[in-house]
Short mmCIF file of C-alpha atoms and ligand atoms in Angstrom, two decimals:
data_model
loop_
_atom_site.label_atom_id
_atom_site.label_comp_id
_atom_site.label_asym_id
_atom_site.label_seq_id
_atom_site.Cartn_x
_atom_site.Cartn_y
_atom_site.Cartn_z
CA MET E 1 4.88 9.73 -4.61
CA ALA E 2 4.91 9.25 -0.88
CA SER E 3 2.07 7.06 0.41
CA ILE E 4 -0.48 8.42 2.90
CA LEU E 5 1.09 6.23 5.54
CA GLN E 6 4.51 7.59 4.77
CA THR E 7 3.19 11.14 4.86
CA LEU E 8 1.54 10.50 8.20
CA THR E 9 4.52 8.84 9.74
CA GLY E 10 7.16 10.85 7.96
CA SER E 11 8.96 7.61 7.10
CA PHE E 12 10.71 7.46 3.78
CA SER E 13 13.29 5.41 1.93
CA ALA E 14 16.05 6.38 -0.46
CA ASN E 15 13.67 6.10 -3.43
CA ASP E 16 10.96 8.32 -1.98
CA PRO E 17 10.75 12.09 -2.28
CA ALA E 18 12.91 14.00 0.17
CA PRO E 19 11.34 14.42 3.63
CA ALA E 20 10.64 18.09 2.93
CA GLN E 21 8.01 17.02 0.39
CA THR E 22 6.20 14.80 2.90
CA GLY E 23 5.48 17.85 5.01
CA ALA E 24 6.98 16.29 8.12
CA VAL E 25 10.06 18.31 8.95
CA PHE E 26 11.73 20.25 11.73
CA PRO E 27 10.49 21.91 13.89
CA ASN E 28 7.34 19.73 13.78
CA VAL E 29 9.55 16.69 13.69
CA ARG E 30 12.04 16.41 16.52
CA LEU E 31 13.56 12.94 16.55
CA ARG E 32 15.16 13.60 19.92
CA ARG E 33 11.71 13.53 21.62
CA LEU E 34 11.77 9.74 21.67
CA ARG E 35 15.33 9.52 22.97
CA ARG E 36 15.01 11.52 26.19
CA THR E 37 14.62 8.81 28.81
CA PRO E 38 15.46 5.12 29.17
CA ALA E 39 11.73 4.27 29.22
CA MET E 40 11.10 6.26 26.05
CA ARG E 41 14.02 4.62 24.28
CA ALA E 42 12.85 1.18 25.39
CA LEU E 43 9.36 1.93 24.06
CA VAL E 44 10.57 2.53 20.51
CA ARG E 45 13.46 0.06 20.39
CA GLU E 46 13.31 -1.92 17.13
CA THR E 47 15.71 -4.76 17.86
CA HIS E 48 16.00 -6.99 20.91
CA LEU E 49 18.53 -9.58 21.96
CA HIS E 50 17.15 -12.83 23.35
CA PRO E 51 19.55 -15.24 25.11
CA SER E 52 17.41 -18.09 23.76
CA GLN E 53 18.78 -17.20 20.32
CA PHE E 54 22.43 -17.28 21.41
CA ILE E 55 24.55 -20.36 20.78
CA LEU E 56 27.78 -20.91 22.70
CA PRO E 57 30.66 -22.70 20.90
CA LEU E 58 32.55 -25.21 23.08
CA PHE E 59 35.80 -27.08 22.39
CA VAL E 60 35.89 -30.62 23.76
CA ARG E 61 38.97 -32.78 24.16
CA PRO E 62 39.65 -36.23 25.64
CA GLY E 63 40.43 -36.66 29.31
CA VAL E 64 38.97 -35.75 32.68
CA GLY E 65 39.13 -32.53 34.67
CA ILE E 66 40.85 -30.63 31.87
CA ARG E 67 40.38 -26.92 31.33
CA GLN E 68 43.08 -25.54 29.09
CA SER E 69 42.55 -21.87 28.35
CA VAL E 70 42.91 -20.54 24.82
CA SER E 71 45.32 -17.59 25.04
CA SER E 72 43.85 -15.61 22.15
CA MET E 73 40.26 -16.05 23.38
CA PRO E 74 40.02 -14.86 27.01
CA GLY E 75 37.39 -16.84 28.92
CA CYS E 76 37.37 -19.72 26.39
CA ALA E 77 38.99 -23.09 26.94
CA GLN E 78 39.45 -26.56 25.58
CA THR E 79 37.78 -28.79 28.12
CA SER E 80 37.21 -32.45 28.81
CA VAL E 81 33.61 -33.69 28.74
CA ASP E 82 32.99 -33.23 32.48
CA GLU E 83 34.11 -29.58 32.37
CA CYS E 84 32.22 -29.02 29.15
CA VAL E 85 29.02 -30.08 30.93
CA ARG E 86 29.66 -27.36 33.52
CA ASP E 87 29.94 -24.73 30.79
CA ALA E 88 26.74 -26.02 29.22
CA GLN E 89 24.95 -25.87 32.57
CA ALA E 90 26.14 -22.31 33.17
CA ALA E 91 24.97 -21.31 29.69
CA ALA E 92 21.56 -22.89 30.24
CA ALA E 93 21.22 -21.20 33.64
CA ALA E 94 21.82 -17.84 31.94
CA GLY E 95 19.09 -18.63 29.40
CA VAL E 96 21.36 -19.41 26.43
CA GLY E 97 19.48 -21.43 23.80
CA GLY E 98 22.15 -23.90 22.76
CA VAL E 99 25.76 -24.93 22.45
CA ILE E 100 27.74 -25.97 19.38
CA LEU E 101 30.45 -28.55 19.89
CA PHE E 102 33.87 -28.79 18.26
CA GLY E 103 36.04 -31.83 18.94
CA ILE E 104 39.77 -32.19 19.38
CA PRO E 105 40.53 -35.89 18.87
CA GLU E 106 43.26 -38.02 20.43
CA HIS E 107 44.72 -38.88 17.03
CA LYS E 108 44.60 -37.24 13.62
CA ASP E 109 45.12 -38.98 10.28
CA ALA E 110 44.84 -38.24 6.56
CA ILE E 111 41.14 -39.13 6.33
CA GLY E 112 40.09 -37.73 9.69
CA SER E 113 38.92 -41.08 11.11
CA GLY E 114 38.30 -39.48 14.51
CA ALA E 115 35.40 -37.50 13.04
CA SER E 116 33.08 -40.48 13.17
CA ASP E 117 34.38 -42.06 16.38
CA GLU E 118 31.30 -42.77 18.47
CA HIS E 119 33.42 -42.62 21.61
CA GLY E 120 35.22 -39.42 20.59
CA PRO E 121 34.92 -36.23 22.64
CA VAL E 122 31.99 -34.79 20.65
CA ALA E 123 29.80 -37.90 20.93
CA GLU E 124 30.56 -38.26 24.64
CA ALA E 125 29.87 -34.56 25.23
CA VAL E 126 26.54 -34.74 23.36
CA ARG E 127 25.40 -37.63 25.55
CA ALA E 128 26.62 -36.01 28.78
CA ILE E 129 25.08 -32.59 28.05
CA LYS E 130 21.74 -34.05 26.91
CA GLU E 131 21.61 -36.02 30.13
CA ALA E 132 22.60 -33.13 32.42
CA VAL E 133 20.57 -30.36 30.72
CA PRO E 134 17.99 -31.93 28.37
CA SER E 135 16.36 -28.61 27.48
CA LEU E 136 19.57 -27.08 26.10
CA LEU E 137 19.93 -27.52 22.33
CA VAL E 138 23.07 -29.39 21.42
CA ILE E 139 24.37 -28.62 17.94
CA THR E 140 27.39 -30.36 16.46
CA ASP E 141 29.80 -28.84 13.98
CA VAL E 142 30.40 -31.28 11.15
CA CYS E 143 33.78 -30.84 9.47
CA MET E 144 37.03 -32.72 8.90
CA CYS E 145 39.61 -30.03 9.74
CA GLU E 146 39.93 -30.85 13.43
CA TYR E 147 40.43 -34.53 12.56
CA THR E 148 42.78 -34.53 9.57
CA ASP E 149 46.56 -34.42 10.10
CA HIS E 150 46.84 -31.89 7.23
CA GLY E 151 44.15 -29.65 8.75
CA HIS E 152 42.00 -29.29 5.64
CA CYS E 153 38.20 -29.61 5.75
CA GLY E 154 38.13 -32.67 3.50
CA VAL E 155 40.27 -35.54 2.26
CA LEU E 156 43.08 -34.76 -0.16
CA HIS E 157 43.71 -35.89 -3.70
CA GLY E 158 47.24 -34.67 -4.28
CA ASP E 159 47.26 -31.12 -2.95
CA GLU E 160 43.56 -30.57 -3.58
CA VAL E 161 40.62 -31.18 -1.32
CA ASP E 162 38.54 -33.89 -3.00
CA ASN E 163 34.96 -32.67 -2.80
CA ASP E 164 33.01 -35.81 -3.68
CA ALA E 165 35.19 -38.21 -1.68
CA THR E 166 34.65 -36.00 1.38
CA LEU E 167 30.84 -36.14 1.23
CA ALA E 168 30.53 -39.70 2.51
CA LEU E 169 32.81 -38.95 5.45
CA LEU E 170 30.81 -35.87 6.42
CA ALA E 171 27.57 -37.85 6.15
CA ARG E 172 28.97 -40.56 8.41
CA GLU E 173 30.10 -37.97 10.96
CA ALA E 174 26.65 -36.33 10.92
CA VAL E 175 24.82 -39.63 11.45
CA MET E 176 27.13 -40.50 14.34
CA HIS E 177 26.35 -37.13 15.97
CA ALA E 178 22.60 -37.66 15.53
CA ASP E 179 22.89 -41.20 16.91
CA ALA E 180 24.60 -39.71 19.99
CA GLY E 181 21.63 -37.37 20.46
CA ALA E 182 22.55 -34.10 18.74
CA ASP E 183 19.54 -31.82 18.20
CA ILE E 184 20.87 -30.00 15.12
CA ILE E 185 23.65 -30.82 12.65
CA ALA E 186 25.82 -27.95 11.41
CA PRO E 187 28.16 -28.68 8.48
CA SER E 188 30.97 -26.09 8.19
CA ASP E 189 33.20 -27.70 5.56
CA MET E 190 31.92 -25.84 2.46
CA MET E 191 32.03 -28.87 0.14
CA ASP E 192 29.49 -28.67 -2.69
CA GLY E 193 26.55 -31.01 -2.19
CA ARG E 194 27.22 -31.76 1.47
CA VAL E 195 23.82 -30.64 2.74
CA GLY E 196 22.07 -33.03 0.36
CA ALA E 197 24.44 -35.87 1.21
CA ILE E 198 23.99 -35.32 4.95
CA ARG E 199 20.19 -34.97 4.62
CA ALA E 200 19.94 -38.25 2.73
CA ALA E 201 22.18 -40.06 5.23
CA LEU E 202 20.27 -38.69 8.24
CA ASP E 203 16.94 -39.71 6.70
CA ALA E 204 18.22 -43.20 5.88
CA ALA E 205 19.42 -43.59 9.48
CA GLY E 206 16.03 -42.68 10.93
CA HIS E 207 16.88 -39.05 11.71
CA ALA E 208 14.43 -37.34 9.37
CA GLN E 209 13.44 -34.98 12.19
CA ILE E 210 16.94 -33.63 12.84
CA PRO E 211 17.40 -30.17 11.29
CA ILE E 212 20.48 -29.03 9.39
CA MET E 213 21.93 -25.60 10.11
CA SER E 214 24.34 -25.12 7.22
CA TYR E 215 27.29 -22.77 7.23
CA ALA E 216 25.92 -21.62 3.88
CA ALA E 217 27.89 -18.44 3.21
CA LYS E 218 31.19 -19.11 4.94
CA TYR E 219 34.01 -16.85 3.91
CA SER E 220 37.72 -17.56 3.79
CA SER E 221 38.47 -15.17 6.63
CA ALA E 222 41.46 -13.89 8.59
CA PHE E 223 39.07 -13.56 11.53
CA TYR E 224 39.23 -17.34 12.15
CA GLY E 225 42.83 -17.06 13.46
CA PRO E 226 42.18 -17.61 17.19
CA PHE E 227 39.76 -20.52 16.50
CA ARG E 228 42.51 -22.46 14.81
CA GLU E 229 44.49 -22.29 18.05
CA ALA E 230 41.41 -23.37 20.00
CA ALA E 231 40.48 -26.23 17.67
CA GLU E 232 44.04 -27.09 16.62
CA SER E 233 42.92 -27.00 12.99
CA THR E 234 45.39 -24.77 11.15
CA PRO E 235 46.01 -26.16 7.64
CA ALA E 236 49.51 -27.69 7.39
CA PHE E 237 49.92 -26.18 3.90
CA GLY E 238 48.03 -23.70 1.77
CA ASP E 239 44.76 -22.13 2.85
CA ARG E 240 41.01 -22.67 2.51
CA ARG E 241 40.37 -20.39 -0.48
CA SER E 242 39.51 -23.25 -2.81
CA TYR E 243 36.43 -24.11 -0.74
CA GLN E 244 35.54 -21.12 1.47
CA MET E 245 34.16 -17.97 -0.15
CA ASP E 246 36.05 -14.94 -1.42
CA PRO E 247 35.36 -12.00 0.94
CA ALA E 248 34.83 -9.79 -2.12
CA ASN E 249 31.68 -11.65 -3.19
CA SER E 250 28.06 -11.02 -2.28
CA ASP E 251 25.93 -12.37 -5.19
CA GLU E 252 27.76 -15.67 -4.80
CA ALA E 253 26.61 -15.87 -1.18
CA LEU E 254 23.02 -15.97 -2.40
CA ARG E 255 23.89 -18.84 -4.75
CA GLU E 256 25.53 -20.76 -1.91
CA VAL E 257 22.49 -20.18 0.28
CA ALA E 258 20.06 -21.16 -2.50
CA GLN E 259 21.98 -24.41 -3.07
CA ASP E 260 21.86 -25.33 0.60
CA ILE E 261 18.14 -24.56 0.86
CA ALA E 262 17.46 -26.66 -2.26
CA GLU E 263 19.39 -29.52 -0.66
CA GLY E 264 17.33 -29.31 2.52
CA ALA E 265 18.98 -26.83 4.90
CA ASP E 266 16.58 -25.72 7.65
CA ILE E 267 18.66 -22.79 8.93
CA VAL E 268 21.27 -20.94 6.88
CA MET E 269 24.34 -19.31 8.38
CA VAL E 270 26.52 -16.39 7.40
CA LYS E 271 30.04 -16.39 8.80
CA PRO E 272 31.83 -14.24 9.98
CA ALA E 273 29.18 -11.78 11.18
CA GLY E 274 30.55 -8.30 11.94
CA ALA E 275 32.26 -7.65 8.62
CA TYR E 276 29.43 -9.35 6.68
CA LEU E 277 26.31 -7.56 7.91
CA ASP E 278 25.36 -6.74 4.32
CA ILE E 279 25.38 -10.44 3.49
CA ILE E 280 23.18 -11.24 6.51
CA ARG E 281 20.67 -8.61 5.36
CA ARG E 282 20.60 -9.85 1.76
CA VAL E 283 20.19 -13.48 2.81
CA LYS E 284 17.35 -12.63 5.21
CA ASP E 285 15.54 -10.45 2.66
CA VAL E 286 15.87 -12.91 -0.20
CA THR E 287 15.14 -16.17 1.63
CA GLY E 288 12.94 -15.40 4.63
CA MET E 289 14.62 -18.43 6.21
CA PRO E 290 15.80 -18.59 9.81
CA VAL E 291 19.23 -16.99 9.50
CA ALA E 292 22.14 -17.62 11.85
CA ALA E 293 25.30 -15.53 12.02
CA TYR E 294 28.60 -16.60 13.58
CA GLN E 295 30.47 -13.90 15.47
CA VAL E 296 33.83 -15.63 15.07
CA SER E 297 36.92 -15.98 17.21
CA GLY E 298 38.72 -12.98 15.69
CA GLU E 299 35.76 -10.69 16.33
CA TYR E 300 35.71 -11.86 19.95
CA ALA E 301 39.48 -11.55 20.32
CA MET E 302 39.54 -8.00 18.91
CA LEU E 303 36.96 -6.73 21.37
CA HIS E 304 38.82 -8.32 24.27
CA ALA E 305 42.19 -7.02 23.11
CA ALA E 306 40.95 -3.45 22.74
CA SER E 307 39.21 -3.51 26.11
CA GLU E 308 42.32 -4.94 27.81
CA ARG E 309 44.15 -1.84 26.58
CA GLY E 310 41.40 0.31 28.01
CA TRP E 311 40.39 1.50 24.55
CA ILE E 312 36.77 0.32 24.56
CA ASP E 313 34.21 -0.73 27.15
CA LEU E 314 33.90 -4.50 26.69
CA GLU E 315 30.31 -4.94 27.83
CA ARG E 316 28.97 -2.08 25.74
CA ALA E 317 30.94 -3.09 22.67
CA MET E 318 29.82 -6.71 23.10
CA LEU E 319 26.13 -5.81 23.28
CA GLU E 320 26.44 -3.30 20.43
CA SER E 321 28.14 -5.85 18.18
CA LEU E 322 25.43 -8.41 18.95
CA VAL E 323 22.50 -6.05 18.43
CA ALA E 324 24.04 -4.96 15.11
CA ILE E 325 24.05 -8.58 13.95
CA ARG E 326 20.38 -8.96 14.94
CA ARG E 327 19.49 -5.65 13.29
CA ALA E 328 21.13 -6.82 10.06
CA GLY E 329 18.66 -9.71 9.99
CA ALA E 330 20.12 -12.62 11.94
CA ASP E 331 17.68 -14.56 14.12
CA ILE E 332 20.33 -16.72 15.76
CA ILE E 333 23.82 -15.67 16.87
CA LEU E 334 26.69 -18.07 17.50
CA THR E 335 29.01 -16.20 19.84
CA TYR E 336 31.70 -16.86 22.43
CA PHE E 337 30.00 -14.09 24.42
CA ALA E 338 26.76 -16.13 24.72
CA THR E 339 26.79 -16.74 28.48
CA THR E 340 28.35 -13.37 29.34
CA ALA E 341 25.90 -11.49 27.14
CA ALA E 342 22.93 -13.45 28.49
CA ARG E 343 23.97 -12.53 32.05
CA ALA E 344 24.44 -8.88 31.09
CA LEU E 345 20.96 -8.82 29.56
CA MET E 346 19.49 -10.44 32.67
CA ALA E 347 21.22 -7.90 34.94
CA SER E 348 19.95 -4.97 32.88
CA ARG E 349 16.28 -5.98 33.27
C1 PBG H 401 35.76 -25.52 10.84
C2 PBG H 401 35.36 -24.22 11.42
C3 PBG H 401 36.09 -23.02 11.53
C4 PBG H 401 35.32 -22.16 12.29
C5 PBG H 401 34.14 -22.81 12.59
N1 PBG H 401 34.17 -24.07 12.02
C6 PBG H 401 37.45 -22.67 11.14
C7 PBG H 401 37.86 -22.60 9.76
O1 PBG H 401 37.09 -22.75 8.83
O2 PBG H 401 39.05 -22.42 9.59
C8 PBG H 401 35.72 -20.77 12.72
C9 PBG H 401 35.10 -20.28 13.98
C10 PBG H 401 35.74 -19.10 14.59
O3 PBG H 401 36.71 -18.49 14.08
O4 PBG H 401 35.27 -18.72 15.67
N2 PBG H 401 35.75 -25.62 9.48
#
């Protein structure tokens, strides 16, 4: 039976009687009435994009005055710390809520020693950005793949990524980031137990107040292609299917998310975003946690490539893709469009 409210409003879901039985049908109901003018559409809009909930990914490398563009990601670059601060300032000026930093170290080795180098590009960038723009949230990606010479997200035992041996290294990296002044720690490695290990290490180091945003449901995705050029983190052999999730799975995403929450995650992330909107919705509905979604490099590259060919309008497609991610249930969006989208939203006000 339809409720009185449903009858009055004419709203119904798949399980309710057909709209005809609620009495609210054409010609009494004309859904186009509320679509006639921009003001009318704005009045009934259900989902809004807020630049304060965008996070801009940045790639930091050693050196000074370096801005090396990433060919598959127009508008994105690997930069030295000084240039990275400029990008952070521009993002903050546009109202973007935060940045997430990825490091490209001077040297790579089998155990990814550079990951916990307190004078590495990430640590230096954290300090420089916090000094230049204190109000901008600085998040650090915690993983080994940019730092290992084999490009995997953990240390190897034979040809396999050794889960438990990797945990201590991730924890050390996270503590180093927090010591440098990071506001939020974001582990993206997909080792089991890493949120708990990082939480314990942060607490022991006096960083009990630093939140963890875990890449909780991170899929083994072809859409990460351009990022691996940007972060120089392509695996030297094999792939990441033994630690990242199978794109065919949805129930498993809820188990991953539940594990991370049990271990102390404060924000849970779904990644990629566009092809995983169903996962975002399930995670939001089931957990009620702050949910982040990562619109990844391949999603960004595809929109740019199609617009370069004149096949789609970049600005419209960008804003539509972002609002779809919000509508699916994400509170926070990590996107290479962050500054551009924030400016577009400002201009449209
Ligand atoms: C590191 C990491 C990756 C991304 C974010 N963190 C790459 C990967 O897992 O291969 C992908 C981001 C993107 O494609 O934009 N583990």
